[in-house]
Amino acid sequence: MSTSTTRRAVLGAGVAAVALVGMTGLASSALFTSQDTSAGNTFTAGTVALGTGAGASVFTVPAMAPGDVAYGKVPVANDGSLELRYAMTSSSTNTDGKGLAASLTATVVPTAAGATCDAAAITGGTAIYSGALSAAAFGDVTAGAQTGDRTLAGGASEALCVKVSLPAATANTAQGATTSTTLTFDGEQTHGNA
């Protein structure tokens, strides 16, 4: 084979190799693509908002006699968006030192928000507390699910019908006595809080 023929064969092989590499490069960069977006994603934290009538009193009983009974309804609403559980505690003060709080008894029965609170509501319902008014409580303020806690879905409400009695056997020393009782409600989210 002549030098000129060899040179042409080598040159032809080189051109073929360059053409093959060029074609491979073209073939590997031919891709179909697509893109889309999901814009405007918004995140809002839920709320826990326990409402009981903006701190309004339920009872004002000016002249109880032994054997008297008074009824009051405490509205309880979940004004937030998350399910909550709540508990109630109470505290009583006797500024006159006569100890009326120890004589008064209480019964607490949950009812529908619009229900009437009377003797029928108390006897027809299931009491969640019955005992001394000064110790009235249900549930537990400790975080997490506890026995006796009440649960309300976001935006839901109920009422607590409270019966307060001055027993017929109350001592004569209770005449003119006054006590003040505060009911405290503590709520917490239920989600992720077992």
mmCIF file of C-alpha atoms in Angstrom, residues 6-189:
data_model
loop_
_atom_site.group_PDB
_atom_site.id
_atom_site.type_symbol
_atom_site.label_atom_id
_atom_site.label_comp_id
_atom_site.label_asym_id
_atom_site.label_seq_id
_atom_site.Cartn_x
_atom_site.Cartn_y
_atom_site.Cartn_z
ATOM 1 C CA THR A 6 -2.327 4.844 3.853
ATOM 2 C CA ARG A 7 -2.518 8.513 4.580
ATOM 3 C CA ARG A 8 -5.996 8.662 3.015
ATOM 4 C CA ALA A 9 -7.167 5.614 4.979
ATOM 5 C CA VAL A 10 -5.937 7.111 8.281
ATOM 6 C CA LEU A 11 -7.468 10.466 7.432
ATOM 7 C CA GLY A 12 -10.758 8.813 6.443
ATOM 8 C CA ALA A 13 -10.809 6.847 9.718
ATOM 9 C CA GLY A 14 -10.142 10.065 11.683
ATOM 10 C CA VAL A 15 -13.005 11.907 9.925
ATOM 11 C CA ALA A 16 -15.318 8.925 10.570
ATOM 12 C CA ALA A 17 -14.370 8.921 14.298
ATOM 13 C CA VAL A 18 -14.993 12.697 14.600
ATOM 14 C CA ALA A 19 -18.349 12.310 12.837
ATOM 15 C CA LEU A 20 -19.293 9.415 15.142
ATOM 16 C CA VAL A 21 -18.389 11.421 18.290
ATOM 17 C CA GLY A 22 -20.374 14.395 16.966
ATOM 18 C CA MET A 23 -23.427 12.224 16.338
ATOM 19 C CA THR A 24 -23.203 10.654 19.787
ATOM 20 C CA GLY A 25 -23.031 14.106 21.356
ATOM 21 C CA LEU A 26 -26.113 15.175 19.440
ATOM 22 C CA ALA A 27 -28.038 12.037 20.382
ATOM 23 C CA SER A 28 -27.322 12.316 24.141
ATOM 24 C CA SER A 29 -28.414 15.969 24.398
ATOM 25 C CA ALA A 30 -31.825 15.515 22.775
ATOM 26 C CA LEU A 31 -34.149 15.504 25.873
ATOM 27 C CA PHE A 32 -37.815 16.368 26.316
ATOM 28 C CA THR A 33 -38.340 18.506 29.414
ATOM 29 C CA SER A 34 -41.203 20.174 31.234
ATOM 30 C CA GLN A 35 -41.540 22.392 34.296
ATOM 31 C CA ASP A 36 -44.461 23.611 36.389
ATOM 32 C CA THR A 37 -44.816 25.461 39.697
ATOM 33 C CA SER A 38 -47.028 25.294 42.768
ATOM 34 C CA ALA A 39 -46.978 28.861 44.039
ATOM 35 C CA GLY A 40 -48.828 30.540 46.880
ATOM 36 C CA ASN A 41 -48.573 27.713 49.425
ATOM 37 C CA THR A 42 -49.856 29.130 52.725
ATOM 38 C CA PHE A 43 -49.508 27.716 56.228
ATOM 39 C CA THR A 44 -51.423 28.983 59.261
ATOM 40 C CA ALA A 45 -51.014 27.717 62.803
ATOM 41 C CA GLY A 46 -54.206 26.527 64.482
ATOM 42 C CA THR A 47 -55.559 28.148 67.632
ATOM 43 C CA VAL A 48 -56.743 27.024 71.031
ATOM 44 C CA ALA A 49 -59.156 29.578 72.517
ATOM 45 C CA LEU A 50 -61.316 28.517 75.448
ATOM 46 C CA GLY A 51 -64.137 30.945 76.218
ATOM 47 C CA THR A 52 -66.516 30.977 79.192
ATOM 48 C CA GLY A 53 -68.381 34.220 78.756
ATOM 49 C CA ALA A 54 -65.521 36.695 79.208
ATOM 50 C CA GLY A 55 -65.244 36.139 82.951
ATOM 51 C CA ALA A 56 -68.879 36.976 83.685
ATOM 52 C CA SER A 57 -70.318 35.642 86.928
ATOM 53 C CA VAL A 58 -72.981 32.952 86.768
ATOM 54 C CA PHE A 59 -74.406 33.339 90.274
ATOM 55 C CA THR A 60 -75.453 36.264 92.411
ATOM 56 C CA VAL A 61 -77.578 34.835 95.213
ATOM 57 C CA PRO A 62 -78.197 37.508 97.887
ATOM 58 C CA ALA A 63 -80.265 35.711 100.571
ATOM 59 C CA MET A 64 -79.889 31.926 100.697
ATOM 60 C CA ALA A 65 -81.599 30.101 103.524
ATOM 61 C CA PRO A 66 -80.841 26.550 104.666
ATOM 62 C CA GLY A 67 -82.401 24.186 102.105
ATOM 63 C CA ASP A 68 -82.217 26.693 99.214
ATOM 64 C CA VAL A 69 -80.904 25.722 95.781
ATOM 65 C CA ALA A 70 -79.608 27.992 92.989
ATOM 66 C CA TYR A 71 -78.883 27.050 89.357
ATOM 67 C CA GLY A 72 -76.441 28.667 86.979
ATOM 68 C CA LYS A 73 -75.175 27.879 83.500
ATOM 69 C CA VAL A 74 -71.533 28.351 82.506
ATOM 70 C CA PRO A 75 -71.099 28.546 78.707
ATOM 71 C CA VAL A 76 -67.928 26.836 77.505
ATOM 72 C CA ALA A 77 -66.849 27.421 73.903
ATOM 73 C CA ASN A 78 -63.873 26.447 71.818
ATOM 74 C CA ASP A 79 -63.376 29.687 69.897
ATOM 75 C CA GLY A 80 -60.247 28.280 68.248
ATOM 76 C CA SER A 81 -59.720 26.034 65.234
ATOM 77 C CA LEU A 82 -58.066 23.053 66.965
ATOM 78 C CA GLU A 83 -59.796 20.443 69.103
ATOM 79 C CA LEU A 84 -59.111 21.081 72.785
ATOM 80 C CA ARG A 85 -59.579 19.410 76.135
ATOM 81 C CA TYR A 86 -60.288 21.337 79.296
ATOM 82 C CA ALA A 87 -60.426 20.957 83.043
ATOM 83 C CA MET A 88 -61.995 23.073 85.784
ATOM 84 C CA THR A 89 -60.803 24.019 89.254
ATOM 85 C CA SER A 90 -62.327 26.343 91.824
ATOM 86 C CA SER A 91 -61.288 28.502 94.724
ATOM 87 C CA SER A 92 -63.468 30.178 97.341
ATOM 88 C CA THR A 93 -62.779 33.010 99.756
ATOM 89 C CA ASN A 94 -64.570 33.868 102.991
ATOM 90 C CA THR A 95 -63.548 37.440 103.759
ATOM 91 C CA ASP A 96 -65.922 37.569 106.729
ATOM 92 C CA GLY A 97 -64.307 34.497 108.343
ATOM 93 C CA LYS A 98 -67.643 32.653 108.750
ATOM 94 C CA GLY A 99 -66.711 29.811 106.360
ATOM 95 C CA LEU A 100 -69.836 29.719 104.170
ATOM 96 C CA ALA A 101 -67.853 28.114 101.331
ATOM 97 C CA ALA A 102 -67.440 24.942 103.372
ATOM 98 C CA SER A 103 -71.234 24.695 103.810
ATOM 99 C CA LEU A 104 -72.234 25.122 100.167
ATOM 100 C CA THR A 105 -72.411 22.041 97.917
ATOM 101 C CA ALA A 106 -72.252 21.902 94.128
ATOM 102 C CA THR A 107 -73.238 19.526 91.346
ATOM 103 C CA VAL A 108 -71.945 20.069 87.799
ATOM 104 C CA VAL A 109 -73.656 18.466 84.789
ATOM 105 C CA PRO A 110 -72.679 19.123 81.142
ATOM 106 C CA THR A 111 -75.567 20.061 78.822
ATOM 107 C CA ALA A 112 -76.104 21.363 75.315
ATOM 108 C CA ALA A 113 -75.160 25.029 74.872
ATOM 109 C CA GLY A 114 -78.774 26.159 74.477
ATOM 110 C CA ALA A 115 -80.299 23.902 77.164
ATOM 111 C CA THR A 116 -82.092 25.203 80.244
ATOM 112 C CA CYS A 117 -80.272 24.725 83.533
ATOM 113 C CA ASP A 118 -82.729 23.592 86.174
ATOM 114 C CA ALA A 119 -83.570 20.619 88.420
ATOM 115 C CA ALA A 120 -84.526 18.492 85.387
ATOM 116 C CA ALA A 121 -81.135 19.144 83.727
ATOM 117 C CA ILE A 122 -79.330 18.094 86.904
ATOM 118 C CA THR A 123 -81.363 14.944 87.536
ATOM 119 C CA GLY A 124 -81.503 13.989 83.838
ATOM 120 C CA GLY A 125 -77.775 14.424 83.186
ATOM 121 C CA THR A 126 -74.582 12.758 84.337
ATOM 122 C CA ALA A 127 -72.744 14.690 87.046
ATOM 123 C CA ILE A 128 -69.039 15.295 86.450
ATOM 124 C CA TYR A 129 -68.664 16.799 89.937
ATOM 125 C CA SER A 130 -70.662 16.581 93.143
ATOM 126 C CA GLY A 131 -69.357 17.810 96.490
ATOM 127 C CA ALA A 132 -68.238 20.939 98.298
ATOM 128 C CA LEU A 133 -68.415 24.100 96.170
ATOM 129 C CA SER A 134 -65.015 25.184 97.495
ATOM 130 C CA ALA A 135 -63.433 22.027 95.994
ATOM 131 C CA ALA A 136 -65.402 21.878 92.715
ATOM 132 C CA ALA A 137 -63.184 20.436 89.989
ATOM 133 C CA PHE A 138 -63.063 17.965 87.129
ATOM 134 C CA GLY A 139 -60.318 16.824 84.804
ATOM 135 C CA ASP A 140 -56.686 17.659 85.398
ATOM 136 C CA VAL A 141 -54.734 20.755 84.370
ATOM 137 C CA THR A 142 -51.617 18.621 83.784
ATOM 138 C CA ALA A 143 -50.697 18.469 80.077
ATOM 139 C CA GLY A 144 -51.990 15.418 78.236
ATOM 140 C CA ALA A 145 -55.197 13.402 78.400
ATOM 141 C CA GLN A 146 -56.382 12.942 81.968
ATOM 142 C CA THR A 147 -59.438 11.271 83.480
ATOM 143 C CA GLY A 148 -62.358 13.687 83.588
ATOM 144 C CA ASP A 149 -61.053 16.146 80.963
ATOM 145 C CA ARG A 150 -63.779 17.490 78.656
ATOM 146 C CA THR A 151 -63.158 17.654 74.883
ATOM 147 C CA LEU A 152 -64.508 20.207 72.403
ATOM 148 C CA ALA A 153 -63.934 20.306 68.644
ATOM 149 C CA GLY A 154 -62.830 23.580 67.055
ATOM 150 C CA GLY A 155 -65.794 25.951 66.994
ATOM 151 C CA ALA A 156 -67.933 23.721 69.261
ATOM 152 C CA SER A 157 -69.549 24.676 72.545
ATOM 153 C CA GLU A 158 -71.417 23.209 75.492
ATOM 154 C CA ALA A 159 -72.715 24.434 78.827
ATOM 155 C CA LEU A 160 -72.134 23.342 82.377
ATOM 156 C CA CYS A 161 -75.250 23.364 84.516
ATOM 157 C CA VAL A 162 -74.214 24.097 88.097
ATOM 158 C CA LYS A 163 -76.482 23.492 91.070
ATOM 159 C CA VAL A 164 -75.407 25.126 94.353
ATOM 160 C CA SER A 165 -77.173 24.164 97.576
ATOM 161 C CA LEU A 166 -77.124 25.418 101.142
ATOM 162 C CA PRO A 167 -77.998 22.251 103.064
ATOM 163 C CA ALA A 168 -80.947 22.295 105.478
ATOM 164 C CA ALA A 169 -78.591 21.324 108.315
ATOM 165 C CA THR A 170 -76.432 24.469 107.915
ATOM 166 C CA ALA A 171 -75.497 25.921 111.323
ATOM 167 C CA ASN A 172 -77.010 29.158 112.609
ATOM 168 C CA THR A 173 -73.530 30.718 112.589
ATOM 169 C CA ALA A 174 -73.748 30.945 108.764
ATOM 170 C CA GLN A 175 -76.338 33.740 108.957
ATOM 171 C CA GLY A 176 -75.229 36.754 106.922
ATOM 172 C CA ALA A 177 -72.082 34.936 105.725
ATOM 173 C CA THR A 178 -70.712 35.661 102.264
ATOM 174 C CA THR A 179 -68.353 33.696 100.064
ATOM 175 C CA SER A 180 -66.934 34.349 96.617
ATOM 176 C CA THR A 181 -66.047 31.456 94.306
ATOM 177 C CA THR A 182 -63.949 31.575 91.143
ATOM 178 C CA LEU A 183 -64.196 28.791 88.573
ATOM 179 C CA THR A 184 -61.032 28.476 86.491
ATOM 180 C CA PHE A 185 -60.979 26.661 83.156
ATOM 181 C CA ASP A 186 -57.725 25.467 81.570
ATOM 182 C CA GLY A 187 -57.653 24.261 77.950
ATOM 183 C CA GLU A 188 -54.990 22.652 75.766
ATOM 184 C CA GLN A 189 -54.795 21.210 72.269
#
